[in-house]
XYZ file of C-alpha atoms in Angstrom:
646
model
C 9.572 126.809 219.409
C 11.647 126.155 222.019
C 8.496 124.305 223.549
C 9.103 121.984 220.674
C 12.749 120.741 221.097
C 11.702 118.225 224.092
C 9.015 116.347 222.090
C 11.150 116.490 218.847
C 14.027 115.032 220.920
C 11.958 112.225 222.314
C 10.410 111.302 218.896
C 13.869 111.469 217.077
C 15.432 108.946 219.935
C 12.467 106.596 219.792
C 12.876 106.375 215.975
C 16.598 106.243 215.727
C 16.142 103.690 218.614
C 14.118 101.508 216.442
C 15.930 101.498 213.643
C 19.068 100.342 215.453
C 17.010 97.621 216.973
C 15.782 96.399 213.694
C 19.352 96.385 212.200
C 20.772 94.961 215.038
C 18.455 91.991 214.931
C 18.871 91.267 211.106
C 22.479 91.344 211.304
C 22.541 88.859 214.315
C 19.802 87.186 212.409
C 18.295 85.558 215.485
C 15.277 87.318 217.625
C 15.515 88.999 220.673
C 13.369 90.599 223.241
C 11.845 93.648 223.000
C 13.504 94.950 226.198
C 16.980 93.550 225.345
C 16.982 95.132 221.426
C 16.129 98.833 222.987
C 18.739 98.756 225.545
C 21.389 97.213 222.886
C 19.950 100.306 220.643
C 20.359 102.775 223.655
C 23.803 101.622 224.225
C 24.857 102.429 220.689
C 22.894 105.548 220.613
C 25.035 106.486 223.992
C 28.086 105.719 221.919
C 27.679 107.563 218.481
C 29.006 110.515 219.680
C 32.212 109.590 220.942
C 32.696 107.431 218.137
C 31.904 109.648 215.329
C 34.382 112.274 217.418
C 36.948 109.365 217.181
C 36.791 108.333 213.481
C 35.309 111.807 211.916
C 36.921 114.713 214.351
C 35.036 117.075 216.624
C 32.208 118.818 215.461
C 32.933 122.348 213.996
C 31.601 125.679 215.100
C 28.479 125.313 212.939
C 27.761 121.876 214.591
C 28.816 119.793 211.686
C 31.435 117.126 211.915
C 35.092 118.001 209.933
C 35.343 114.974 207.677
C 31.211 114.584 207.188
C 32.086 115.171 203.820
C 33.868 111.605 203.514
C 30.732 109.348 202.962
C 32.990 106.139 202.974
C 34.300 107.115 206.927
C 30.662 107.918 207.740
C 29.414 104.625 206.567
C 32.358 102.896 208.292
C 31.294 104.651 211.485
C 27.752 103.934 211.564
C 28.796 100.133 211.153
C 31.011 100.649 214.525
C 28.207 102.272 216.319
C 26.420 98.955 215.959
C 29.027 96.959 217.461
C 28.568 97.935 221.472
C 25.118 96.946 220.624
C 25.715 93.355 219.168
C 28.428 92.848 221.860
C 25.996 93.882 224.671
C 23.466 91.140 222.918
C 25.904 88.266 223.015
C 27.386 89.113 226.224
C 23.592 89.051 227.733
C 22.910 85.525 225.790
C 26.049 84.276 227.384
C 25.229 85.555 231.008
C 21.306 85.298 230.717
C 20.049 83.184 227.727
C 16.641 84.494 226.138
C 13.658 83.236 228.226
C 15.566 82.388 231.454
C 14.559 85.935 232.815
C 10.999 87.440 233.111
C 10.132 90.074 231.397
C 10.126 93.506 233.363
C 5.922 93.538 233.208
C 6.009 89.850 234.512
C 8.585 90.486 237.094
C 6.467 93.308 238.550
C 3.425 91.634 238.455
C 4.865 88.617 240.239
C 6.769 90.228 242.513
C 4.560 89.261 246.002
C 4.315 86.000 244.458
C 8.068 85.066 243.921
C 8.799 86.510 247.473
C 6.137 83.685 249.395
C 7.813 81.299 246.786
C 11.432 82.214 247.729
C 10.001 82.249 251.496
C 8.630 78.594 251.196
C 11.461 77.058 249.095
C 14.201 78.484 251.715
C 11.737 76.945 254.665
C 11.796 73.796 252.768
C 15.270 73.803 252.111
C 15.932 74.248 256.007
C 13.511 71.103 256.525
C 15.959 69.445 254.127
C 19.223 70.304 256.087
C 17.656 69.745 259.243
C 16.545 66.086 258.602
C 20.070 65.553 257.578
C 19.191 65.625 253.541
C 21.595 68.324 253.417
C 24.786 66.523 252.058
C 22.071 64.650 249.322
C 21.465 68.121 248.009
C 25.241 68.485 247.189
C 25.643 65.201 245.545
C 27.374 63.196 248.206
C 25.709 60.071 249.626
C 26.498 59.836 253.398
C 25.633 56.358 255.402
C 22.619 57.188 256.750
C 18.897 56.235 256.589
C 17.720 58.572 254.503
C 14.142 56.830 253.893
C 13.242 57.917 257.357
C 14.843 61.535 256.965
C 12.768 61.983 253.822
C 9.850 60.584 255.045
C 10.141 63.052 257.956
C 11.134 65.951 255.844
C 8.182 65.591 253.235
C 5.760 65.058 256.296
C 6.892 68.151 257.483
C 6.526 70.111 254.306
C 2.699 69.435 254.051
C 0.392 68.362 251.095
C 1.904 68.625 247.792
C 4.901 66.784 249.338
C 3.463 64.251 251.357
C 1.498 63.457 247.901
C 4.936 63.687 246.291
C 6.572 61.025 248.728
C 3.154 58.810 248.231
C 3.704 58.959 244.313
C 7.658 58.207 244.881
C 6.671 55.057 247.159
C 5.130 53.741 244.018
C 8.311 53.625 242.025
C 10.233 50.818 242.833
C 11.716 50.730 239.751
C 13.772 53.718 240.597
C 14.138 53.435 244.516
C 15.729 51.308 246.944
C 13.038 48.944 248.911
C 14.099 50.814 252.345
C 13.112 53.996 250.955
C 9.771 52.805 249.058
C 8.709 51.208 252.935
C 8.984 54.470 254.609
C 7.599 56.669 252.025
C 4.649 54.650 251.909
C 4.120 55.387 255.790
C 3.303 59.017 254.571
C -0.177 60.205 255.733
C -2.111 63.540 255.429
C -4.056 64.316 258.398
C -6.498 66.960 257.310
C -8.525 69.020 259.435
C -12.075 69.997 258.790
C -12.857 73.025 256.943
C -15.315 75.257 258.645
C -18.867 75.328 256.904
C -19.089 79.184 256.201
C -16.048 78.417 253.611
C -17.381 75.690 252.407
C -20.742 77.296 251.853
C -18.697 80.264 249.988
C -17.400 77.869 247.328
C -20.928 76.390 246.673
C -22.762 79.893 246.380
C -20.021 80.870 244.137
C -20.770 77.944 242.163
C -24.465 77.832 242.230
C -25.688 80.820 243.345
C -27.605 79.950 246.188
C -27.177 76.259 247.823
C -31.128 75.817 247.614
C -31.532 76.209 244.309
C -29.310 72.187 243.911
C -29.790 70.719 246.781
C -32.916 70.009 249.024
C -30.728 69.105 252.057
C -27.096 69.543 252.903
C -25.331 68.330 255.714
C -23.185 70.920 257.145
C -20.887 68.043 258.980
C -18.430 66.586 257.029
C -18.514 63.019 256.535
C -14.645 62.852 255.770
C -11.722 65.111 255.008
C -8.624 64.763 253.017
C -5.910 66.871 251.643
C -7.580 67.890 248.388
C -11.350 68.110 249.122
C -14.146 67.304 252.061
C -16.873 65.376 251.315
C -20.528 66.159 252.876
C -23.497 64.251 252.389
C -26.673 66.077 250.791
C -29.881 65.420 248.677
C -30.387 66.956 245.403
C -34.025 68.755 244.691
C -34.868 66.216 242.298
C -34.428 63.465 245.350
C -31.586 61.702 244.774
C -29.260 60.960 247.605
C -25.612 62.432 246.864
C -22.172 62.816 248.174
C -20.856 66.105 247.366
C -16.826 66.885 247.288
C -15.485 70.209 247.744
C -12.388 71.381 246.844
C -10.695 73.082 249.945
C -10.443 76.752 249.298
C -7.220 78.047 248.629
C -5.370 74.592 248.033
C -4.728 75.537 244.279
C -2.552 78.367 245.562
C -0.473 76.331 247.600
C -0.033 73.154 245.285
C 0.580 75.922 242.627
C 3.616 77.611 244.732
C 5.058 74.252 246.266
C 4.758 72.434 242.749
C 7.345 74.943 241.182
C 9.625 74.594 244.095
C 9.541 70.946 243.395
C 10.184 71.552 239.595
C 12.776 73.796 240.653
C 14.472 71.745 243.225
C 14.540 68.938 240.981
C 15.763 71.059 238.209
C 18.487 71.993 240.642
C 19.637 68.408 241.916
C 19.594 67.025 238.085
C 21.523 69.519 237.442
C 24.318 69.138 240.097
C 24.100 65.502 241.433
C 24.676 62.353 239.674
C 21.750 60.612 241.495
C 19.085 63.096 240.238
C 20.180 62.677 237.000
C 19.807 58.765 237.117
C 16.247 59.225 238.659
C 15.428 61.342 235.800
C 14.363 64.089 238.879
C 12.742 66.506 236.061
C 10.688 63.893 234.706
C 9.110 62.915 237.745
C 8.274 65.941 238.880
C 6.722 67.007 236.137
C 4.795 63.633 236.026
C 3.739 64.177 239.613
C 2.695 68.176 238.685
C 0.471 66.689 235.950
C -1.327 64.014 238.025
C -2.105 66.372 241.387
C -3.174 69.194 238.745
C -6.042 66.332 237.178
C -6.611 65.782 241.130
C -7.555 69.122 241.452
C -10.240 69.606 238.923
C -13.117 67.349 239.467
C -14.264 67.699 236.358
C -11.690 65.220 235.048
C -12.714 63.178 237.969
C -16.450 63.125 236.587
C -15.117 62.185 233.174
C -12.851 59.517 234.820
C -16.036 57.886 236.253
C -17.716 57.609 232.898
C -15.098 55.970 231.763
C -14.435 53.319 234.080
C -18.061 52.871 234.117
C -17.650 50.841 231.160
C -16.392 48.043 233.207
C -19.045 45.924 233.656
C -18.239 43.178 236.577
C -21.250 41.412 238.171
C -21.199 42.939 242.519
C -18.907 46.062 241.607
C -20.379 49.166 241.267
C -18.951 52.326 240.275
C -20.712 55.952 241.582
C -22.485 57.863 238.806
C -21.300 61.741 238.514
C -23.933 64.264 238.214
C -22.134 66.196 235.445
C -24.470 69.079 235.239
C -24.234 69.839 239.041
C -20.729 69.586 239.075
C -17.536 71.529 238.262
C -13.553 71.877 238.620
C -14.498 72.488 242.956
C -17.083 70.208 243.331
C -18.402 66.976 242.439
C -21.572 65.602 243.169
C -21.706 61.763 242.661
C -24.527 58.993 243.765
C -24.254 57.910 247.312
C -23.287 54.169 248.559
C -24.518 52.806 251.592
C -21.766 50.508 253.235
C -18.809 50.860 255.119
C -14.797 50.726 253.865
C -13.713 47.217 253.210
C -11.115 47.371 256.068
C -13.853 48.154 258.408
C -15.672 45.489 257.101
C -13.756 42.353 256.872
C -14.368 41.313 260.694
C -18.062 41.472 259.566
C -17.916 39.266 256.893
C -18.333 35.782 258.425
C -21.557 37.355 260.566
C -23.100 38.559 256.934
C -22.608 35.366 255.162
C -20.130 36.608 252.595
C -17.253 34.894 251.193
C -14.255 37.247 251.319
C -12.775 34.953 248.891
C -15.570 35.472 246.534
C -15.077 39.240 247.304
C -11.340 39.052 246.450
C -11.996 37.373 242.797
C -14.391 39.705 242.151
C -12.358 42.540 242.738
C -9.096 41.269 240.918
C -11.456 40.185 237.957
C -12.727 43.748 237.664
C -9.100 45.368 237.797
C -7.729 43.314 235.140
C -10.606 43.410 232.950
C -10.245 47.217 232.878
C -6.613 46.919 232.384
C -6.301 44.188 229.507
C -9.758 44.737 227.499
C -10.941 48.616 228.692
C -7.876 50.260 229.063
C -9.112 52.647 232.031
C -8.341 51.055 235.358
C -8.552 52.445 238.952
C -4.884 53.484 239.821
C -5.247 53.042 243.530
C -7.605 50.222 244.696
C -6.348 50.213 248.472
C -9.280 49.021 251.221
C -10.019 52.689 251.760
C -11.193 53.365 248.310
C -13.628 49.958 248.434
C -16.467 50.051 250.038
C -18.828 46.837 250.957
C -22.370 47.931 250.414
C -25.060 46.951 252.259
C -26.301 44.913 249.337
C -23.175 42.896 249.647
C -21.928 44.665 246.170
C -18.437 46.273 246.246
C -18.289 50.280 245.746
C -15.220 51.538 243.913
C -14.373 55.409 245.090
C -11.676 58.226 244.490
C -11.009 58.424 240.391
C -9.056 61.526 240.970
C -6.301 59.189 239.239
C -6.996 56.843 236.854
C -4.426 54.506 234.561
C -4.596 54.570 230.965
C -3.466 51.987 228.524
C -4.109 52.260 224.611
C -4.830 49.459 222.123
C -1.082 48.558 221.332
C 0.269 48.942 225.065
C -2.400 46.535 226.355
C -1.542 44.114 223.718
C 1.902 44.304 224.877
C 1.125 44.106 228.095
C -0.826 41.027 227.540
C 2.290 39.206 225.768
C 4.072 40.658 229.128
C 1.909 38.595 231.487
C 1.611 35.710 228.728
C 5.643 35.129 229.200
C 5.466 35.638 232.973
C 2.635 32.995 233.013
C 5.156 30.727 230.347
C 7.995 31.430 232.685
C 10.218 31.560 229.450
C 13.263 33.697 229.543
C 13.193 34.335 226.018
C 9.858 35.239 225.493
C 10.030 37.418 228.563
C 13.519 39.362 227.362
C 11.237 40.258 224.455
C 7.953 41.213 225.820
C 9.941 43.233 228.621
C 11.899 45.282 225.567
C 8.687 45.579 223.562
C 7.119 46.972 226.677
C 10.192 49.064 228.245
C 12.154 52.165 226.582
C 15.565 50.610 225.556
C 18.897 52.511 225.695
C 20.443 52.282 221.891
C 23.022 49.753 223.056
C 22.113 46.689 225.780
C 23.341 43.188 226.294
C 20.073 41.069 225.819
C 22.008 38.154 226.738
C 22.622 38.966 230.155
C 19.317 40.666 230.605
C 17.864 37.005 229.452
C 20.091 35.423 232.025
C 19.101 37.816 234.753
C 15.343 37.242 233.958
C 15.796 33.714 233.822
C 16.848 33.778 237.230
C 14.385 36.242 237.894
C 11.389 33.114 236.980
C 12.963 30.866 238.688
C 13.057 32.968 241.870
C 9.535 33.512 241.651
C 7.361 32.185 238.991
C 8.587 28.013 239.599
C 8.570 28.102 243.322
C 5.893 28.525 246.100
C 6.759 32.427 246.569
C 3.655 33.741 245.226
C 2.705 36.936 243.641
C 3.867 39.795 245.589
C 5.366 43.187 245.863
C 8.647 41.595 245.930
C 8.000 40.149 242.544
C 7.696 43.726 241.242
C 10.510 45.065 243.306
C 12.887 42.365 241.836
C 11.512 43.295 238.168
C 12.253 46.733 238.181
C 15.248 46.398 239.943
C 16.101 44.114 236.808
C 14.781 46.634 234.228
C 16.398 49.714 235.922
C 20.035 47.757 236.212
C 20.096 47.920 232.604
C 18.793 51.649 231.986
C 15.399 50.474 230.791
C 13.007 53.128 231.025
C 9.377 52.134 232.436
C 6.737 54.083 230.967
C 4.394 56.092 233.020
C 1.447 53.739 232.319
C 3.363 50.669 232.765
C 4.351 52.104 235.994
C 0.816 52.807 236.779
C 0.082 49.446 236.615
C 2.276 47.596 238.135
C 1.731 50.306 241.210
C -2.171 49.047 240.810
C -1.282 45.740 240.890
C 1.045 45.792 243.607
C -1.552 48.009 245.394
C -4.135 45.411 244.604
C -1.805 42.390 245.989
C -1.886 44.236 249.424
C -5.871 44.350 249.644
C -6.526 40.817 248.675
C -4.208 39.658 250.757
C -6.126 41.385 253.531
C -9.525 39.627 252.080
C -7.850 36.249 251.674
C -4.229 35.625 253.113
C -4.364 31.948 251.078
C -5.215 33.960 247.615
C -2.935 32.610 244.661
C -3.323 35.720 242.907
C -1.098 34.095 239.565
C -3.323 31.319 239.728
C -6.460 33.481 239.906
C -5.379 35.986 237.049
C -4.487 32.976 234.893
C -7.829 31.488 234.928
C -9.682 34.865 234.186
C -7.043 35.344 231.549
C -8.275 31.979 229.943
C -11.885 33.447 230.489
C -11.067 36.794 228.739
C -9.637 34.962 225.577
C -12.781 32.614 225.881
C -15.181 35.547 225.243
C -12.823 37.059 222.435
C -13.467 33.496 220.813
C -17.215 33.459 220.850
C -18.949 33.750 217.392
C -20.005 37.511 217.486
C -16.522 38.872 218.792
C -14.813 37.070 216.234
C -17.044 38.033 213.930
C -16.929 41.819 214.784
C -13.183 41.501 215.040
C -13.051 40.234 211.146
C -15.288 43.123 210.312
C -13.000 45.424 211.929
C -9.912 44.067 210.217
C -11.530 43.924 206.704
C -12.957 47.622 206.895
C -9.225 48.771 207.589
C -7.861 46.218 204.450
C -10.110 46.972 201.891
C -8.454 50.234 200.538
C -5.255 48.502 200.273
C -6.567 45.444 198.580
C -8.415 47.419 196.407
C -4.769 48.910 195.264
C -2.741 45.867 195.451
C -3.665 44.066 192.190
C -2.775 47.504 190.316
C 0.424 47.821 192.463
C 1.461 43.922 191.541
C 0.572 44.298 187.846
C 2.980 47.425 187.961
C 5.638 45.679 189.290
C 5.666 42.878 187.615
C 5.473 44.952 183.994
C 8.653 46.852 185.468
C 10.830 43.828 186.368
C 9.426 41.895 182.663
C 10.754 45.616 181.214
C 13.697 45.517 182.869
C 13.019 48.986 184.208
C 12.807 47.663 187.550
C 14.470 50.408 189.844
C 15.003 51.114 193.566
C 15.073 55.181 194.080
C 16.743 56.321 197.225
C 16.571 60.317 198.087
C 18.918 61.551 200.152
C 18.088 64.368 203.070
C 14.591 63.611 201.630
C 13.038 65.010 205.111
C 13.154 68.873 205.338
C 14.476 68.786 208.895
C 17.173 66.894 207.403
C 18.023 69.450 204.746
C 17.157 72.235 207.485
C 20.225 70.792 209.648
C 22.902 70.281 207.117
C 22.021 74.231 205.659
C 22.340 75.221 208.670
C 25.947 73.456 209.303
C 27.194 75.022 205.975
C 25.899 78.545 206.846
C 27.624 78.515 210.047
C 30.830 76.832 208.509
C 30.802 79.671 205.459
C 30.125 82.458 208.072
C 32.998 81.061 210.401
C 35.433 81.062 207.305
C 34.492 84.640 205.722
C 34.448 86.104 209.337
C 38.392 84.524 209.589
C 39.220 85.814 206.430
C 37.808 88.972 206.833
C 39.871 89.682 209.936
C 43.124 88.465 208.998
C 42.588 90.446 205.407
C 41.616 93.415 207.761
C 44.788 92.991 209.954
C 47.013 93.102 206.875
C 45.456 95.815 205.487
C 45.199 98.823 208.811
C 48.801 98.443 208.671
C 49.716 99.285 205.488
C 50.521 103.267 205.439
C 50.505 103.831 201.724
C 47.950 104.713 198.916
C 45.316 107.212 198.551
C 43.675 108.912 201.488
C 40.059 109.043 201.968
C 40.323 111.328 205.338
C 42.736 113.444 207.312
C 44.642 110.712 208.840
C 43.152 107.146 206.839
C 44.623 106.108 203.868
C 42.777 103.996 201.458
C 43.980 100.309 202.523
C 43.261 101.202 206.216
C 39.826 102.054 205.439
C 39.107 98.722 203.888
C 41.556 97.230 206.599
C 38.676 98.532 209.427
C 35.593 98.012 206.972
C 36.981 94.032 206.818
C 37.617 94.322 210.857
C 34.080 95.394 211.396
C 32.646 93.166 208.907
C 34.384 89.764 210.358
C 33.235 91.463 214.039
C 29.934 91.394 212.842
C 30.151 87.701 211.520
C 32.062 86.722 214.698
C 29.316 87.990 216.881
C 26.531 86.450 214.759
C 28.088 82.848 215.404
C 28.538 83.330 218.949
C 25.029 84.367 219.620
C 23.693 81.391 218.016
C 26.363 79.258 219.836
C 25.454 81.028 223.312
C 21.764 80.746 222.791
C 19.809 77.768 224.336
C 17.924 75.319 221.866
C 14.496 76.167 221.487
C 12.182 73.269 223.389
């Protein structure tokens, strides 16, 4: 039967490890990964022989233990056997908290990606060092032109880092003006992708190009960092443009996003300036925005959403969703030229540049204040002047969104800016921004008063400096600008540059006030008022039906003297859980300390009945108390060192 010894030993070992792992997890009261539990159980298995020999004596010739007839000592020995595995789990939790390391399968499957990522991470770190940014990585702030150095490093880093710099250039609330200026100069010149690679993407999406397109121009119209644009005609006859995602760009972007996330996390942990900027939140927001830009299905939905806004003379291309996918976007083709190139021809074509500026401002403000979905980057390169004189809006990979409550708050903020009242403006700013627990509202009101005097009661106009100054005031008081609000100001700042190129004497403040008055008049028409009243009444009817009964109950209780207020402490289950957890930890700590003290006192007692050859009953109880104290102490420590769940 010797051939059965091997399998039986393995089966016994597996069962013993599973039982030990289950018992250890129950004693510590915390879940661990299977890998850690198996290692811990293996440690207990390996230590069981020496521990049993030390406590029960050596094995007899027949293989039994000398003191195996003493069940009390055997139980104590089994408890002591578990301690090494529990100590291992606590130490592992201290050195490498659960979830911070990949599982063995994840580690093996991701080895190649980790090598490539590490090489890229090291290369980008060397780029930062080469551009003189090494001291900033260590938390120091040397006197240097950081904006120029950062622009050079991001430009050398490639596509993802350039886009990250472009996003940072819009955060005037976080970065100094000179850094914002330098980052705004970042441009990415993308080379054309050869036709065979583009054709491979189209074949993967459609099977054959001819099944969807009657004609497809192999020469691209334009190339950007994420996609390439071709002219084509559908089999149904419509002239379209086809936006094809560059092959392999997703892999590059995901790798670089992981580097940015890790670098932001490291900087926020090591440096104060990264913590003040909220580097991890910035990196997360950028990653989400860039992933949206890579998914053309999202851009197709954005085109449908912004198409709701109707302004005469402004057109948005229609997306052919039945032919679009994550990698390919088919859109209606606009015949025209980019606005910047068309500006010298406006007079020859008899088109008023001022009328175009008014139309563009009306379009964007209507999107922001009424519809809630707006073009986030209205620079001249994303606007076409069509052959029929209309404006064609392009590139909806990233749009801003405002819900109804935020739109109302923004309207109050713009009304406060229009009124130039510092008190009103202070209330509006605190409503829109996320304020810390303690803020000096009086000082904020004084600073906003100086802001209104500088920008709103003089002839300085409405420009980028106004946004920069407002963001500087907001950030100096610890007010956090929500991403949606930052997108509004970024779009307005970009629009200001576009409108200035169209008409240098264009007064944005005056025109915005006039348009806002028109929006208010639209909401005061009989049909709009009727619609609003019906909506409000529909929401109020259920409450109004219950109101008389509740008032009657309240008056009856007041008349009979039975009116009372019932306040329940810890009514929320989460509050009860927190208090219960704290009480449990305190009780376990007290019991562990008491058990340890009793164990030390009892171990020193030599008298009493014997339960083993050299162990008295008092010593046995003392060792038992020490073992219980050790288990309870380890249970507390593992909870202390475990990272809180996200």
